[in-house]
PDB file of C-alpha atoms in Angstrom:
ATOM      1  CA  UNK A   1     -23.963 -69.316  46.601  1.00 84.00           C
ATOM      2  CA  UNK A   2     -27.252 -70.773  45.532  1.00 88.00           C
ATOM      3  CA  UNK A   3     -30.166 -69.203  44.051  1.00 88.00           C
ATOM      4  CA  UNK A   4     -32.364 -69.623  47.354  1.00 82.00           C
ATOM      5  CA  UNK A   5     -29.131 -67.789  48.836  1.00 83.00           C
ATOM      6  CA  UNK A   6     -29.554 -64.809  46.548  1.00 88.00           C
ATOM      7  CA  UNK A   7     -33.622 -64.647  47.057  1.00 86.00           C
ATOM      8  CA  UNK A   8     -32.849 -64.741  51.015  1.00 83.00           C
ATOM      9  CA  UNK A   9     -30.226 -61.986  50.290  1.00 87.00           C
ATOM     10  CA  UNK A  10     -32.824 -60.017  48.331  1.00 88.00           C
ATOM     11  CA  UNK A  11     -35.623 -60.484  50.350  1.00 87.00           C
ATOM     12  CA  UNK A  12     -33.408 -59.229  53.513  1.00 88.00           C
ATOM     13  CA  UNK A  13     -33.069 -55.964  51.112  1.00 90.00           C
ATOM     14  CA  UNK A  14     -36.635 -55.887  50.284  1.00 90.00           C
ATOM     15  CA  UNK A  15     -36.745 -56.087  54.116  1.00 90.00           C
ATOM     16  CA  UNK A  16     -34.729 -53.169  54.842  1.00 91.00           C
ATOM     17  CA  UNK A  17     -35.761 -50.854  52.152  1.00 93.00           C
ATOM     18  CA  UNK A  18     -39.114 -51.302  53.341  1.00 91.00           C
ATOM     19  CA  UNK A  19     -38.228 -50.745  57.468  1.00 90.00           C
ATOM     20  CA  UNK A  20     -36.778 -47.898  56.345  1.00 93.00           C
ATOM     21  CA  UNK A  21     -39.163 -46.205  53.914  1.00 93.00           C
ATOM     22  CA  UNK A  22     -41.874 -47.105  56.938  1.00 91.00           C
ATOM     23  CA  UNK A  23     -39.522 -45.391  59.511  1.00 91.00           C
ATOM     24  CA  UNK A  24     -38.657 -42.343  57.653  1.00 93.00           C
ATOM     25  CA  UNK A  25     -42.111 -41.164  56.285  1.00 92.00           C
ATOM     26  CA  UNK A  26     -44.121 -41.965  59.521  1.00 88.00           C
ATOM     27  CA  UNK A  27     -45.253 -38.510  60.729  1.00 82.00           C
ATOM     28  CA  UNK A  28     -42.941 -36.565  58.172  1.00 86.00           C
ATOM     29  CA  UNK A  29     -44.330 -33.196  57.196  1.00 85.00           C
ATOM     30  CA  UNK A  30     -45.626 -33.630  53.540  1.00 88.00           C
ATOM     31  CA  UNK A  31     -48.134 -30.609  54.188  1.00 87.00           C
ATOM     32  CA  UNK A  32     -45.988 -28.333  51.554  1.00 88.00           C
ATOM     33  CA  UNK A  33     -46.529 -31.255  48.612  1.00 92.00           C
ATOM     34  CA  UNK A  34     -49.462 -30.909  46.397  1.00 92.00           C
ATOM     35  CA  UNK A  35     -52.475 -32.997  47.956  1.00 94.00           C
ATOM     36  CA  UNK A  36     -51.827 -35.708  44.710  1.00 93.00           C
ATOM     37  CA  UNK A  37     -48.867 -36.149  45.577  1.00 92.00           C
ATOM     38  CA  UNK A  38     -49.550 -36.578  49.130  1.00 92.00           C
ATOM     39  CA  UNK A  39     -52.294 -39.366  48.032  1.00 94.00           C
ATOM     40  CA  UNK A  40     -49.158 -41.253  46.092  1.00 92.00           C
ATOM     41  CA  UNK A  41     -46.683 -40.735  49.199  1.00 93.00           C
ATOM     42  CA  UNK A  42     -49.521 -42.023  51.816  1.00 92.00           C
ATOM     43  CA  UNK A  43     -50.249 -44.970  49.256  1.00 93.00           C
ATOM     44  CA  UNK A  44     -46.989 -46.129  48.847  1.00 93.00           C
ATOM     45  CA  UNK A  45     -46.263 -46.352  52.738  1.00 92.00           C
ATOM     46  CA  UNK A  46     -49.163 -48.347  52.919  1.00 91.00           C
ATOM     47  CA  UNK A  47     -47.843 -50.729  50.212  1.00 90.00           C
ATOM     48  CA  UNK A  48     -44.415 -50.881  51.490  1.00 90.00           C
ATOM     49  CA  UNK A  49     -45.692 -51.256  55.388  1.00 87.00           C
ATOM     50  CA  UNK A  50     -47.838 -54.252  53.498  1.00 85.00           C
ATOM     51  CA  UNK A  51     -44.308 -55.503  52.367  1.00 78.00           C
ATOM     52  CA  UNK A  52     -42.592 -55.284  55.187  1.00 82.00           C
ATOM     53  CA  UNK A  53     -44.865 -57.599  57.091  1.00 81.00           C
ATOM     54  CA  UNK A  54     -45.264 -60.178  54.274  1.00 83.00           C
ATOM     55  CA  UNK A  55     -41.230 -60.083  53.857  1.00 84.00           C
ATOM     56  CA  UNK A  56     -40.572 -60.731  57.454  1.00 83.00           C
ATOM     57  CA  UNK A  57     -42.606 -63.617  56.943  1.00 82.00           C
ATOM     58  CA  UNK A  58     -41.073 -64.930  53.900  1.00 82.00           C
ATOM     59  CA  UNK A  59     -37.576 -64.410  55.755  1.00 81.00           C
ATOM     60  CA  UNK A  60     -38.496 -66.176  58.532  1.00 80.00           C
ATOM     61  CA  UNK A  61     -40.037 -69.463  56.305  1.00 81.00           C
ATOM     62  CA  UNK A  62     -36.331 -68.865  54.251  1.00 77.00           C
ATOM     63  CA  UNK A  63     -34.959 -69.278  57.831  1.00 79.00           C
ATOM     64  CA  UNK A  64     -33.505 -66.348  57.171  1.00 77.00           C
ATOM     65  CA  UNK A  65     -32.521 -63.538  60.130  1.00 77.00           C
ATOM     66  CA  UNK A  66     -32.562 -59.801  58.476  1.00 70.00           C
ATOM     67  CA  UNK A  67     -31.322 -58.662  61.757  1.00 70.00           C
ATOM     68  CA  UNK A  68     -30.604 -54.721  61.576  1.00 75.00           C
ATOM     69  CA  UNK A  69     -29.968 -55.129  57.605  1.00 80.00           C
ATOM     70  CA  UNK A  70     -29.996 -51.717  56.572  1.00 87.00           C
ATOM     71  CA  UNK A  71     -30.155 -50.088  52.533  1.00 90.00           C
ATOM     72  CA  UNK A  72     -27.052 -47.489  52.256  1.00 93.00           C
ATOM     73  CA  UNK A  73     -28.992 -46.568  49.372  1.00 95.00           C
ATOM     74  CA  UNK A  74     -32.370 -45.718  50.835  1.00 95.00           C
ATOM     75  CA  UNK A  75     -30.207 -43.976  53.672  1.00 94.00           C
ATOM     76  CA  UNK A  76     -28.714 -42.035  50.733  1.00 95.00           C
ATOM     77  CA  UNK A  77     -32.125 -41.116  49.173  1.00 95.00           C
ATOM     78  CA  UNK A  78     -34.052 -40.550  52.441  1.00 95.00           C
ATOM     79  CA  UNK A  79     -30.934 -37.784  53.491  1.00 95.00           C
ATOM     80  CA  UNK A  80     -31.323 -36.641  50.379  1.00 95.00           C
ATOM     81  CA  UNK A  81     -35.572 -35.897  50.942  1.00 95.00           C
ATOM     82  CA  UNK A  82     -34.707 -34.450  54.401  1.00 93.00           C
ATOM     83  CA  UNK A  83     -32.348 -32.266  52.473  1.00 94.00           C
ATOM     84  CA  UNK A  84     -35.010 -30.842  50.704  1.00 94.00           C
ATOM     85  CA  UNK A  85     -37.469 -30.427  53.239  1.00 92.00           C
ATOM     86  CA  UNK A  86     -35.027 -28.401  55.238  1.00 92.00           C
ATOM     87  CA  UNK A  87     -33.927 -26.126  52.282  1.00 92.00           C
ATOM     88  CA  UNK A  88     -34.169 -23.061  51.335  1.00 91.00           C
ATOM     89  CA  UNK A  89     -36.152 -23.471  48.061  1.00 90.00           C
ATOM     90  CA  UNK A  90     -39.100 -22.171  46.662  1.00 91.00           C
ATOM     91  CA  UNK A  91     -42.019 -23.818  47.332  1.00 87.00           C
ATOM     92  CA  UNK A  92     -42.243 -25.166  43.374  1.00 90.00           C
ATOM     93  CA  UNK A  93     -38.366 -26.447  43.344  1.00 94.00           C
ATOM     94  CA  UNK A  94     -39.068 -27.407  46.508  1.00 93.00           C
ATOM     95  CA  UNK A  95     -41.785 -29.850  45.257  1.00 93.00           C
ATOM     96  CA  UNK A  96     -40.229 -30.640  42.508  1.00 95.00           C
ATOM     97  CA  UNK A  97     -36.955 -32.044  44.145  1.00 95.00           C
ATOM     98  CA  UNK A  98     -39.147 -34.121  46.470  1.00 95.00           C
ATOM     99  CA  UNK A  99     -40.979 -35.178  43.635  1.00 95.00           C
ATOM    100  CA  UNK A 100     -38.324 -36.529  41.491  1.00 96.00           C
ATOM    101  CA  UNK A 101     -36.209 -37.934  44.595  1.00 96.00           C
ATOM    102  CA  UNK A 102     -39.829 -39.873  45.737  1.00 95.00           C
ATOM    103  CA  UNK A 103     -39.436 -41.205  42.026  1.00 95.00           C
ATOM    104  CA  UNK A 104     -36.130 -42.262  42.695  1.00 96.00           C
ATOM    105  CA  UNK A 105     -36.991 -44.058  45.528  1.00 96.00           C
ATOM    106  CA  UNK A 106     -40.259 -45.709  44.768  1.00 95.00           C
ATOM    107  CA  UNK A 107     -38.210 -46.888  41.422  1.00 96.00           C
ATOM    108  CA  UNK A 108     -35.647 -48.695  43.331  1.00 96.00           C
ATOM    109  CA  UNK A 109     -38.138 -50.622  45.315  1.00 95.00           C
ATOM    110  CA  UNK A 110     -39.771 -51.315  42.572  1.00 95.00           C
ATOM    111  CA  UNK A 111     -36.336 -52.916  41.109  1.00 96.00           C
ATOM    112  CA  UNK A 112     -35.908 -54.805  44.036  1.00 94.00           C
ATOM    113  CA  UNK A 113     -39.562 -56.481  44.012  1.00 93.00           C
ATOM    114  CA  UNK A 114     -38.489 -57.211  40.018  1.00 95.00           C
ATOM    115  CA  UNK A 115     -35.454 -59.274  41.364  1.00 94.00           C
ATOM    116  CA  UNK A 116     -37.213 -61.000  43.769  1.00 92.00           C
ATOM    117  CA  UNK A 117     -39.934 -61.777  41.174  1.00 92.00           C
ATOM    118  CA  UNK A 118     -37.014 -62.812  38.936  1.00 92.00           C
ATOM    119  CA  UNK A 119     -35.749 -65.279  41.659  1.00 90.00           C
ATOM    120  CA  UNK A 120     -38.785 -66.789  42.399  1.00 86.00           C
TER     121      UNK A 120
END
């Protein structure tokens, strides 16, 4: 494996995580969050639809197919939000949870756009 073989293979998960964020959060109900959080959540779609675009592009000048590549990981983590959303909690644990699993998320992006930088 060469190092242009682990930047395609990163850049497919960059890919991925980023179809998937984009898929999950558009037209999710984020009415019960608090309206700075919302602001974050509605930025950070916009950043990672951004990415998604500019990473198919990359992939395809890598000559690189992502096909269906999909994140177990942000599948875990995007259950895990719909989990909460469908609970039972108060309104503050409620928020809360969301909260620190958006962290969660946004962080592991954020990891994989290190790697890539890393690569590059």
């Amino acid at each position: 494996m060469t190092k242009d073989d682990l930047l395609g293979k990163e850049m497919s998960n960059l890919y991925a995580i980023a179809k998937q964020v984009n898929h999950y959060f558009n037209g999710s109900d984020i009415s019960f969050l608090k309206t700075r959080v919302q602001n974050l959540l509605s930025n950070y779609v916009k950043f990672s639809c951004t990415h998604e675009e500019q990473t198919a592009e990359m992939l395809r000048n890598l000559q690189v197919n992502p096909g269906n590549t999909i994140d177990s990981i942000v599948n875990e983590m995007t259950e895990n939000l719909d989990e909460i959303v469908k609970s039972d909690l108060s309104d503050s644990v409620k928020q809360l949870s969301y909260e620190l699993s958006l962290n969660r998320l946004i962080s592991y992006h954020k990891a994989n756009i290190e790697n890539i930088e890393h690569l590059l």
